[in-house]
PDB file of C-alpha atoms in Angstrom:
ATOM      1  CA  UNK A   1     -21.496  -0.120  -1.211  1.00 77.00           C
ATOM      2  CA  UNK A   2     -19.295   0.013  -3.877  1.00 89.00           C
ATOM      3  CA  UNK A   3     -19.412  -3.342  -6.674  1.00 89.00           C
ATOM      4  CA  UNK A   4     -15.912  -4.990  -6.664  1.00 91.00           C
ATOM      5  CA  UNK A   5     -14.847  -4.957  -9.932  1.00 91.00           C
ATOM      6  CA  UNK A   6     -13.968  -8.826 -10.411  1.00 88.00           C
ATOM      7  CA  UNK A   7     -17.042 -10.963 -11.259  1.00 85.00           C
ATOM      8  CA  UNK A   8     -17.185 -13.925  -9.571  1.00 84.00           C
ATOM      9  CA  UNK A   9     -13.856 -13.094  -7.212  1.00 85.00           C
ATOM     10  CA  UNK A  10     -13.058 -13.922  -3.818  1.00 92.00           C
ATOM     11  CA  UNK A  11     -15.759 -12.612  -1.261  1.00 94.00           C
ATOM     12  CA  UNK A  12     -13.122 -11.235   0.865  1.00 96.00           C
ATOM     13  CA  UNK A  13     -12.373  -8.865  -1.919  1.00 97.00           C
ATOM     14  CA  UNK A  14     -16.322  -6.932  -1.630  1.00 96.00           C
ATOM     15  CA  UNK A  15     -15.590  -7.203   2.123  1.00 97.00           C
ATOM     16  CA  UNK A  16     -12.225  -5.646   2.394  1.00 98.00           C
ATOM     17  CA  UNK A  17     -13.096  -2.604  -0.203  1.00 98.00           C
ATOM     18  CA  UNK A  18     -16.214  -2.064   2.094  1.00 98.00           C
ATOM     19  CA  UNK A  19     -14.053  -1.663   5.161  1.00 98.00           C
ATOM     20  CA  UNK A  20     -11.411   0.362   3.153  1.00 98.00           C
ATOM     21  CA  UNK A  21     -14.117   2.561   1.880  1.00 98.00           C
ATOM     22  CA  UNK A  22     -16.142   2.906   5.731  1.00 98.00           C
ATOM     23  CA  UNK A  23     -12.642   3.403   7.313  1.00 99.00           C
ATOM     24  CA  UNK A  24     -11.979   6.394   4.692  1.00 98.00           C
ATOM     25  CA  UNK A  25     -15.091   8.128   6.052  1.00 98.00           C
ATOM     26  CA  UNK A  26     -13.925   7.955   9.709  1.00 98.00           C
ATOM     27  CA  UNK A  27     -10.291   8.990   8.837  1.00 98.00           C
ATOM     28  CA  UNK A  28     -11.802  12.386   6.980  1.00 98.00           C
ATOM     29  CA  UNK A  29     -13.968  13.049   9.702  1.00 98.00           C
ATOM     30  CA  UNK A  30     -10.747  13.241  11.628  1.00 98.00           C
ATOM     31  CA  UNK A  31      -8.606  15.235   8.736  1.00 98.00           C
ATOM     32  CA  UNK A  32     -11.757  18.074   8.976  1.00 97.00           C
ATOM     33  CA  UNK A  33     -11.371  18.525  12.281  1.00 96.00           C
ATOM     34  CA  UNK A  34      -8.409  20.236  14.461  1.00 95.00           C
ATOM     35  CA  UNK A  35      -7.138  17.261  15.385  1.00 95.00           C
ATOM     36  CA  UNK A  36      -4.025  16.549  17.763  1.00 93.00           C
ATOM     37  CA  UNK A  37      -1.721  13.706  17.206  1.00 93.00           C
ATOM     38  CA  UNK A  38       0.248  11.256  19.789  1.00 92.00           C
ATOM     39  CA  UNK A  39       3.955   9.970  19.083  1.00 90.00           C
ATOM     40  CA  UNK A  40       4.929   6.186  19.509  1.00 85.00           C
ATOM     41  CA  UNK A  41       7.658   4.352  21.167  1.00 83.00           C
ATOM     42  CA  UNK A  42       9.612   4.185  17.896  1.00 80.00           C
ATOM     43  CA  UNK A  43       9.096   8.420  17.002  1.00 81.00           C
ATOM     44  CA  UNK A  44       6.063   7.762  14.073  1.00 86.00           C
ATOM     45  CA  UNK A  45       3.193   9.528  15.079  1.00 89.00           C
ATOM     46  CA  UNK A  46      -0.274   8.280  15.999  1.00 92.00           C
ATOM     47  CA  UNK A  47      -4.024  10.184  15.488  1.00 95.00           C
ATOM     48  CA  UNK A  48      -7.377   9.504  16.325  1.00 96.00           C
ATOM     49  CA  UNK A  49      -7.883   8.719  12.965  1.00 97.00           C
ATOM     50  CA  UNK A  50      -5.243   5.952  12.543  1.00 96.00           C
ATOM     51  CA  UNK A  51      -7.496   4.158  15.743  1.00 96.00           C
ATOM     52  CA  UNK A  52     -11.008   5.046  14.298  1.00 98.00           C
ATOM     53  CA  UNK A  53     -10.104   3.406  10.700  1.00 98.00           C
ATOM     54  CA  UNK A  54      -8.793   0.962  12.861  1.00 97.00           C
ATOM     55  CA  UNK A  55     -12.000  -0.261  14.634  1.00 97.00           C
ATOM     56  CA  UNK A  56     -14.099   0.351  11.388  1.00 98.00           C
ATOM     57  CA  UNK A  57     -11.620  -2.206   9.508  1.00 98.00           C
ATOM     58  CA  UNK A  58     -11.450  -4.722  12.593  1.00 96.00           C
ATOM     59  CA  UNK A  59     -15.149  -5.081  13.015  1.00 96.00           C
ATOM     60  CA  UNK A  60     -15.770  -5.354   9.001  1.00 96.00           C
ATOM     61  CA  UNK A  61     -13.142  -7.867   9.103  1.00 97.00           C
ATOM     62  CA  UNK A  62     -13.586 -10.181  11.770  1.00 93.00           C
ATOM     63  CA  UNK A  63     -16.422 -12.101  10.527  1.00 90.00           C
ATOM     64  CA  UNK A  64     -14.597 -13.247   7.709  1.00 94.00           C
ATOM     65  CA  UNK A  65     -12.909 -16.023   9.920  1.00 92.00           C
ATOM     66  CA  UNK A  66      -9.361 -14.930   8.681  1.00 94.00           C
ATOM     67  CA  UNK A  67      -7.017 -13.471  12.016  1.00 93.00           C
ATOM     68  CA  UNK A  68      -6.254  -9.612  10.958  1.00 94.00           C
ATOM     69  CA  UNK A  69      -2.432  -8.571  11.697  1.00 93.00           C
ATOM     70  CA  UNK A  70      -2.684  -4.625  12.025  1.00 93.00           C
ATOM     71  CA  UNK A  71      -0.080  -2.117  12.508  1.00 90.00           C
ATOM     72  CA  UNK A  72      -2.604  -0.732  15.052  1.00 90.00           C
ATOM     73  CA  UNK A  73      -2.754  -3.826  17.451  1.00 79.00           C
ATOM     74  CA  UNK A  74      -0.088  -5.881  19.273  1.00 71.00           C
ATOM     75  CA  UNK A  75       1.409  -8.808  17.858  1.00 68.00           C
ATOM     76  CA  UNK A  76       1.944 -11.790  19.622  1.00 63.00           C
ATOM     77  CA  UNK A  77       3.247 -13.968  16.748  1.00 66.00           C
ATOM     78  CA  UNK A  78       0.229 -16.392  16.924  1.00 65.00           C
ATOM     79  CA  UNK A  79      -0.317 -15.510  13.351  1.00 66.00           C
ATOM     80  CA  UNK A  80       2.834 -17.073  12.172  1.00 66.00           C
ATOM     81  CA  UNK A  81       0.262 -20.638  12.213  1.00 72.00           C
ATOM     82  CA  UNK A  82      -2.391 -19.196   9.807  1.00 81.00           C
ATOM     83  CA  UNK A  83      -2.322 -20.089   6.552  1.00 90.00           C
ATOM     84  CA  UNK A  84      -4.636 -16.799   5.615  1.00 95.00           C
ATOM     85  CA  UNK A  85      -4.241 -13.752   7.056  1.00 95.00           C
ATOM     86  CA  UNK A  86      -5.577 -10.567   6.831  1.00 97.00           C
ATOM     87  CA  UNK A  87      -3.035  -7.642   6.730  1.00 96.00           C
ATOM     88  CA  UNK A  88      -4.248  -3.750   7.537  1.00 97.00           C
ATOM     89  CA  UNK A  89      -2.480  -0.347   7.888  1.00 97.00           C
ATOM     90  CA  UNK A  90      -5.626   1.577   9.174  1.00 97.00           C
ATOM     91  CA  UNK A  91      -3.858   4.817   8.155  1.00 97.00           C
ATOM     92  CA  UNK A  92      -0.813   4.554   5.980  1.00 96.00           C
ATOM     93  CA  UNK A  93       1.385   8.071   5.540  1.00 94.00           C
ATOM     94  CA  UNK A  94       0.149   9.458   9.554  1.00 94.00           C
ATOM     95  CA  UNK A  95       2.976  12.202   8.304  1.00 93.00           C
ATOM     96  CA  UNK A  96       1.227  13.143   5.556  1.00 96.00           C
ATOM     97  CA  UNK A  97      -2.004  13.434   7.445  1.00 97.00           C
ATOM     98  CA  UNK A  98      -1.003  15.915  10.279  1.00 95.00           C
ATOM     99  CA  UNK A  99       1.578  17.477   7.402  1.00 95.00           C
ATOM    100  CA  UNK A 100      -2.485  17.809   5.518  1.00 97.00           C
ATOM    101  CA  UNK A 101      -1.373  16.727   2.503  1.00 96.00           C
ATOM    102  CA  UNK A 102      -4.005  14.840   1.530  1.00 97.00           C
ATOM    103  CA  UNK A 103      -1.350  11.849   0.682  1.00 97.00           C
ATOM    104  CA  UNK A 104      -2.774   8.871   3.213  1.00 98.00           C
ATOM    105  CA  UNK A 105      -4.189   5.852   2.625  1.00 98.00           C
ATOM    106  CA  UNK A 106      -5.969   2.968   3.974  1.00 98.00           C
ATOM    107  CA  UNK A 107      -4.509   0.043   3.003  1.00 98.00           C
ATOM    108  CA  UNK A 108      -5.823  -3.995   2.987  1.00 98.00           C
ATOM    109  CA  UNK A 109      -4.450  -7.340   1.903  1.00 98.00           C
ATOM    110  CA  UNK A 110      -5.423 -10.762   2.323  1.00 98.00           C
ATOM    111  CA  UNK A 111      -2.471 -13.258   2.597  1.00 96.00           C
ATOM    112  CA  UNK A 112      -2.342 -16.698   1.834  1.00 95.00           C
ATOM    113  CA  UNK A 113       0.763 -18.898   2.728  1.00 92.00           C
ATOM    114  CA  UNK A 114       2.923 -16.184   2.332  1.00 89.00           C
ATOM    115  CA  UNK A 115       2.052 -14.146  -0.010  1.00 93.00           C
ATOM    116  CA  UNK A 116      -1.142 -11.145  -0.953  1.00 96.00           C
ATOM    117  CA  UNK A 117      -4.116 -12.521  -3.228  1.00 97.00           C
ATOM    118  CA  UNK A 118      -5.910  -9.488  -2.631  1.00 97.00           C
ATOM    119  CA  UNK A 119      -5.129  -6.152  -2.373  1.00 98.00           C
ATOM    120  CA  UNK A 120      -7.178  -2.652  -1.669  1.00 98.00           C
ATOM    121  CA  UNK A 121      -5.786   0.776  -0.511  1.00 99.00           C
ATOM    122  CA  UNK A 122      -8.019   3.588   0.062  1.00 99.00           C
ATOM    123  CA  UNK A 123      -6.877   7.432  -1.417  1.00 99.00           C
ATOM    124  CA  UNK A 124      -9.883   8.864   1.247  1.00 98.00           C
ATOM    125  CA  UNK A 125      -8.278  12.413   0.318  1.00 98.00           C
ATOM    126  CA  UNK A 126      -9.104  11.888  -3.515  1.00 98.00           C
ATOM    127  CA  UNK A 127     -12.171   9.947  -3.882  1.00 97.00           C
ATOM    128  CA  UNK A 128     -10.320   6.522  -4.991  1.00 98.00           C
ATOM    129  CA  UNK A 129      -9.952   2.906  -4.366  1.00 98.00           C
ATOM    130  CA  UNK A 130      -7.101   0.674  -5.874  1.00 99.00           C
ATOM    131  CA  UNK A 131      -7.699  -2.784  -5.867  1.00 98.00           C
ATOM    132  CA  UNK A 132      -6.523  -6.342  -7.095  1.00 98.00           C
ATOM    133  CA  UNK A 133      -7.029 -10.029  -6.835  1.00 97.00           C
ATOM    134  CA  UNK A 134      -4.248 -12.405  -7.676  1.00 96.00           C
ATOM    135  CA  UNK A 135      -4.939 -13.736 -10.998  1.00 96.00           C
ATOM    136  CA  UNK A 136      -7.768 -10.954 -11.908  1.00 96.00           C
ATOM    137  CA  UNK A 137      -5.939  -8.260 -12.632  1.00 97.00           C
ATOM    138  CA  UNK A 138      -5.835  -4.307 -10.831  1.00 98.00           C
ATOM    139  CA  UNK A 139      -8.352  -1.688 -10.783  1.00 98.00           C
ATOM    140  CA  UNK A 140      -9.203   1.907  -9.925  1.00 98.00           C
ATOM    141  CA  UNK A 141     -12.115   3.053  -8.789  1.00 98.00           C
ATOM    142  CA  UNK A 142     -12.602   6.572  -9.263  1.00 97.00           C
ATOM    143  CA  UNK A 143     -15.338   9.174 -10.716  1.00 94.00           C
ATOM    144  CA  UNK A 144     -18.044   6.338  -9.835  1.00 94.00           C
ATOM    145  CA  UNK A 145     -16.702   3.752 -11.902  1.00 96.00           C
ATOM    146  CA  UNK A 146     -13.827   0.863 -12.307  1.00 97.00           C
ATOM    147  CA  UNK A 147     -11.052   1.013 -14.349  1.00 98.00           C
ATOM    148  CA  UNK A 148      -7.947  -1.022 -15.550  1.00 98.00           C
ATOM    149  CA  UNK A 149      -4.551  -0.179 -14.628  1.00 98.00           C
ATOM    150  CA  UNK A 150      -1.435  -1.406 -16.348  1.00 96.00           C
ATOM    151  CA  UNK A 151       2.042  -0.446 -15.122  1.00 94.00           C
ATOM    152  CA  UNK A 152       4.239   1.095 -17.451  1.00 91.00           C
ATOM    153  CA  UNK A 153       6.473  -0.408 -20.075  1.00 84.00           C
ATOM    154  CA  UNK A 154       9.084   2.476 -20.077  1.00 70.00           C
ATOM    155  CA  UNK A 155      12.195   0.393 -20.577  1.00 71.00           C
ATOM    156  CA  UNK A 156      14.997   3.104 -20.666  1.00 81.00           C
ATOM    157  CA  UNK A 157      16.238   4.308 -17.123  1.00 84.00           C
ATOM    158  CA  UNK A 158      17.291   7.939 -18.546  1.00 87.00           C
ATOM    159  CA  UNK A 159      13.434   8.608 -19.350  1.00 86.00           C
ATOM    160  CA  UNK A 160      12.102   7.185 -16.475  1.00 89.00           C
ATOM    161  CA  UNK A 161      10.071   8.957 -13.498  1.00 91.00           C
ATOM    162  CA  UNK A 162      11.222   7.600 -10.116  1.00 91.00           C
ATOM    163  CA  UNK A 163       8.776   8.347  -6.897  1.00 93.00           C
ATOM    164  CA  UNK A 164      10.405   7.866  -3.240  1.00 89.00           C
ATOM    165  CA  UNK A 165       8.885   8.908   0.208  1.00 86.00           C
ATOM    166  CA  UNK A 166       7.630  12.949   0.429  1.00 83.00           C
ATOM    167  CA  UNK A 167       9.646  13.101   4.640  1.00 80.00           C
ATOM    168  CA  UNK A 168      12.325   9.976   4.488  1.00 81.00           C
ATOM    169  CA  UNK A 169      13.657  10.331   1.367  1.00 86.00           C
ATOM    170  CA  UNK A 170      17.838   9.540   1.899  1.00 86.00           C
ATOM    171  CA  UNK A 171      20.529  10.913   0.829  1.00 90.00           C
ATOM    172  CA  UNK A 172      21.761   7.223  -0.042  1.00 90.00           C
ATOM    173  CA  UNK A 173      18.711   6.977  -2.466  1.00 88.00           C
ATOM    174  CA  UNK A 174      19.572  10.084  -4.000  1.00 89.00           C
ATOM    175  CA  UNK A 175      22.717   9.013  -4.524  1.00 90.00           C
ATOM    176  CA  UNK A 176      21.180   5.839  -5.715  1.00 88.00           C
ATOM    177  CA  UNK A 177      18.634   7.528  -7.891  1.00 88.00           C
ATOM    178  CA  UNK A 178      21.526  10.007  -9.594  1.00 90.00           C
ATOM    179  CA  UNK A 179      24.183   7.025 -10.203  1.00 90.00           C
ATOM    180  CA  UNK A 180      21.495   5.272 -12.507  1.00 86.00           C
ATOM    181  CA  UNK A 181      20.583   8.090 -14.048  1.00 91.00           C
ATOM    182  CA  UNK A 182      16.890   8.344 -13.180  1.00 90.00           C
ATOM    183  CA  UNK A 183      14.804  10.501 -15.873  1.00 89.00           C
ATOM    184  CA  UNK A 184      13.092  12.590 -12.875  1.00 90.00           C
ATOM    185  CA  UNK A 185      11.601  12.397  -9.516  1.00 91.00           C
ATOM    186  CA  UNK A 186       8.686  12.991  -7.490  1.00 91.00           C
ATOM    187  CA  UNK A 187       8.269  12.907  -3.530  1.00 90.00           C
ATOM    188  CA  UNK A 188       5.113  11.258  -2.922  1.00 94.00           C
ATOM    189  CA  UNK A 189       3.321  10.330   0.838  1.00 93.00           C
ATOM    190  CA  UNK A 190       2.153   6.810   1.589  1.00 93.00           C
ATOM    191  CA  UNK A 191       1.488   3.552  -0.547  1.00 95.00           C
ATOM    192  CA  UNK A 192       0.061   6.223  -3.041  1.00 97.00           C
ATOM    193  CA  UNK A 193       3.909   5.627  -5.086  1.00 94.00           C
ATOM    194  CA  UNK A 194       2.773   2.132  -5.386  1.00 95.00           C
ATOM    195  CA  UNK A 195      -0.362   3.395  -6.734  1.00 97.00           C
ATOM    196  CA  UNK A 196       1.599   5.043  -9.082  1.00 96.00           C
ATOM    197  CA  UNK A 197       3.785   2.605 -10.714  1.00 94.00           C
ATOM    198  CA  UNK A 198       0.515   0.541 -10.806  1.00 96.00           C
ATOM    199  CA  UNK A 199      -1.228   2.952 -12.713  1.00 96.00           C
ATOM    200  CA  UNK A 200       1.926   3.511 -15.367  1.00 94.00           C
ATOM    201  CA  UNK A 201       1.960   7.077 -13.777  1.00 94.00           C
ATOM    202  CA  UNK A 202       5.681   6.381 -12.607  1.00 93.00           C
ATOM    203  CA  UNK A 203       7.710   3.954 -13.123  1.00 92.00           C
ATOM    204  CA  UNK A 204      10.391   3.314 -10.200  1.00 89.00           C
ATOM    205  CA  UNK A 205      10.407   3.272  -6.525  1.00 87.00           C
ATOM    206  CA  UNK A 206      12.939   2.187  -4.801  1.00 73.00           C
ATOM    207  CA  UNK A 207      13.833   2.410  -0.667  1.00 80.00           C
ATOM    208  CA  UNK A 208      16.647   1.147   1.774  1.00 78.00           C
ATOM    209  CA  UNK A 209      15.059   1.237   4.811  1.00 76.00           C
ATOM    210  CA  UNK A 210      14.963  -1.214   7.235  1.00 72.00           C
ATOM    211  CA  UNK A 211      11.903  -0.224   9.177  1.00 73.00           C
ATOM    212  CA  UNK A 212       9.237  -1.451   6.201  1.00 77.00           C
ATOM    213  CA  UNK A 213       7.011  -4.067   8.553  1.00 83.00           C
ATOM    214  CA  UNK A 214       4.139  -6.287   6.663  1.00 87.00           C
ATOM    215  CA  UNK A 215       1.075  -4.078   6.753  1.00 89.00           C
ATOM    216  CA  UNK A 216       3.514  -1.210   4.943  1.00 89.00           C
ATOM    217  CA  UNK A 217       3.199  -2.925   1.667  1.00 87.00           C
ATOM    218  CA  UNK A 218       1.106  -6.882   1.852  1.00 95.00           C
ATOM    219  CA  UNK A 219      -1.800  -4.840  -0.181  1.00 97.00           C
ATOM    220  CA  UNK A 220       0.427  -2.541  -2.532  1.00 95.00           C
ATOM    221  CA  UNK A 221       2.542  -5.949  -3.987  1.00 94.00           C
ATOM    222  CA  UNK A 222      -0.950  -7.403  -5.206  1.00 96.00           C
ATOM    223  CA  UNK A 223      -1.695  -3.960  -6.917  1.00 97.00           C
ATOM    224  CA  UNK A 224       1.769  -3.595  -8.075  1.00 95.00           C
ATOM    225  CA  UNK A 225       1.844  -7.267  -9.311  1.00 95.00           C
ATOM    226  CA  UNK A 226      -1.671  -7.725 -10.799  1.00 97.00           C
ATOM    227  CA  UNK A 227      -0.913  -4.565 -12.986  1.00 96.00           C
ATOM    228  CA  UNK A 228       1.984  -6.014 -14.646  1.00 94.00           C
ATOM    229  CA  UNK A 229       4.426  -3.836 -12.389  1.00 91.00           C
ATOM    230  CA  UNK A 230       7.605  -5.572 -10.479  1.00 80.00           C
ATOM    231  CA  UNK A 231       7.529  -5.731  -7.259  1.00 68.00           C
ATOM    232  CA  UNK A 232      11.275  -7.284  -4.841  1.00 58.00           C
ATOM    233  CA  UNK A 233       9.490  -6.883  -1.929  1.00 51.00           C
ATOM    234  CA  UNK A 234       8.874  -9.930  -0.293  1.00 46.00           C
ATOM    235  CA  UNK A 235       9.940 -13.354   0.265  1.00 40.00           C
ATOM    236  CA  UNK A 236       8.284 -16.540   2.019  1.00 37.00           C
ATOM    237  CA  UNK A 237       9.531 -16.661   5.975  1.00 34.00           C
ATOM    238  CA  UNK A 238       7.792 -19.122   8.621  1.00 31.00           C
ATOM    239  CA  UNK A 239       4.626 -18.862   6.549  1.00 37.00           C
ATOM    240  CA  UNK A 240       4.203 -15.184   6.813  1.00 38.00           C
ATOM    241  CA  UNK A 241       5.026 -12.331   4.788  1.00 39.00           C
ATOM    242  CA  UNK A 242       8.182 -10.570   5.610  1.00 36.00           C
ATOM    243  CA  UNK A 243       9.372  -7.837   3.918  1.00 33.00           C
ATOM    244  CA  UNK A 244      12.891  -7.363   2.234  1.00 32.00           C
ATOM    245  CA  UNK A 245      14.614  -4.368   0.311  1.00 35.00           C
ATOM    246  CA  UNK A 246      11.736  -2.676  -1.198  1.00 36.00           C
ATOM    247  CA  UNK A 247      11.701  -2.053  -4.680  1.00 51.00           C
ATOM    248  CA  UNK A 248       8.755  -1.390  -7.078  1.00 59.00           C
ATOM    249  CA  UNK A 249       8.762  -1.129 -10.976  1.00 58.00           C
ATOM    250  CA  UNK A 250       7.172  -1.040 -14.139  1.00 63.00           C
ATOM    251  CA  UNK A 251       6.761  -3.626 -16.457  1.00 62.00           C
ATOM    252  CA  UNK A 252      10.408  -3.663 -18.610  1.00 55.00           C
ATOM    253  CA  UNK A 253      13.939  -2.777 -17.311  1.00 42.00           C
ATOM    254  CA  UNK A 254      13.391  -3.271 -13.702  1.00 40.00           C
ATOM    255  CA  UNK A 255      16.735  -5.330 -13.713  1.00 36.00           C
ATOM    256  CA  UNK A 256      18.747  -2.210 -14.839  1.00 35.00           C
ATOM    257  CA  UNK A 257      16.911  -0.060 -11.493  1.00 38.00           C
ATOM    258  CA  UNK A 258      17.644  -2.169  -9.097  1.00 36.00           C
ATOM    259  CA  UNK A 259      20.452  -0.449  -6.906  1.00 35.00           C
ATOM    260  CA  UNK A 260      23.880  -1.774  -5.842  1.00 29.00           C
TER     261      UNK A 260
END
């Protein structure tokens, strides 16, 4: 078990990175396997590994006494009454995972009236952990030990490194992306470009799509946030998270970024 890197922080915090690290082991026993993989009602595809990480997470989880939202399970809008809510993409970037890119993720938050506290997204691919507590700061976990991470303070848009999504990528945000002027760009699978910008590694993502649900991004905005990064995403609806235009940054000049 792996020590959270907070002293003294929340207990769901030691609980969630457990789960996130457990559910990373089931999703690579998938990924080294010939797998076969399942497509949803709305055309997203589906694996064994998106439902194993999802039982790993649920049954770490439920003892916590906190209701878990997952993009694996239906939703029948009871959780629009709790004030604390857990919020879990078992297997963030599916794409990426039959695509083997290695870019998925398993990502966890922990809501509280409306917004993350707590944040933790498993890189099972590459051996890391990112995680944050509101107030505590961010953190990555990699080589066998915690670090820091600070987003970065790049505050002119002609030197700055965008990220955007590796298969969904528009040509409205490349248009977006060459209007402002945007130093370079990198295509880069699941809430690893949130990662990113956390980690001052990039320092702009930016998306306008309209399919972004809750468990998409609830644990990358605590990351993003805690590490000093901007974050546009959300805003408070019926006591739940909800997400809007979704827009990440580093820590200066996010204002200029922002497209029209």
């Amino acid at each position: 078990m792996i020590t959270p890197p907070v002293r003294g922080g929340m207990p769901e915090l030691g609980r969630a990175l457990e789960a996130a690290e457990r559910a990373g082991r089931a999703v690579m026993d998938v990924y080294r396997t010939e797998f076969e993989h399942d497509t949803k009602a709305d055309g997203s595809p589906v694996t064994g590994a998106d439902l194993a990480s999802n039982q790993v997470i649920r049954e770490m989880l439920e003892g916590s006494g906190h209701r878990i939202l997952s993009e694996e399970d239906a939703d029948d809008g009871s959780r629009l009454g709790e004030r604390t809510l857990w919020i879990v993409d078992p297997l963030d970037g599916t794409s990426d995972f039959v695509d083997r890119t290695g870019e998925f993720t398993v990502m966890i938050a922990l809501v509280r009236d409306g917004r993350p506290i707590l944040g933790v997204i498993g890189w099972p691919d590459g051996g890391e952990l990112y995680a944050a507590q509101k107030g505590a700061g961010a953190f990555r976990y990699s080589g066998g030990r915690w670090e820091g991470i600070r987003a970065s303070d790049a505050g002119e848009i002609g030197r700055s490194k965008a990220v955007g999504s590796r298969h969904h990528l528009s040509e409205r945000e490349k248009e977006a992306m060459a209007r402002l002027g945007v130093g370079s760009f990198e295509g880069v699978g699941s809430s690893l470009k949130a990662c990113r910008i956390a980690c001052g590694e990039a320092d702009l993502y930016f998306t306008y799509t309209d399919k972004m649900c809750e468990w998409d991004s609830a644990a990358s905005s605590c990351i993003v946030a805690e590490a000093g990064g901007d974050d546009h995403r959300y805003k408070r609806r019926h006591d739940h998270v909800q997400p809007q235009r979704c827009e990440a940054s580093g820590r200066d000049g996010h204002e200029q970024r922002r497209p029209a």
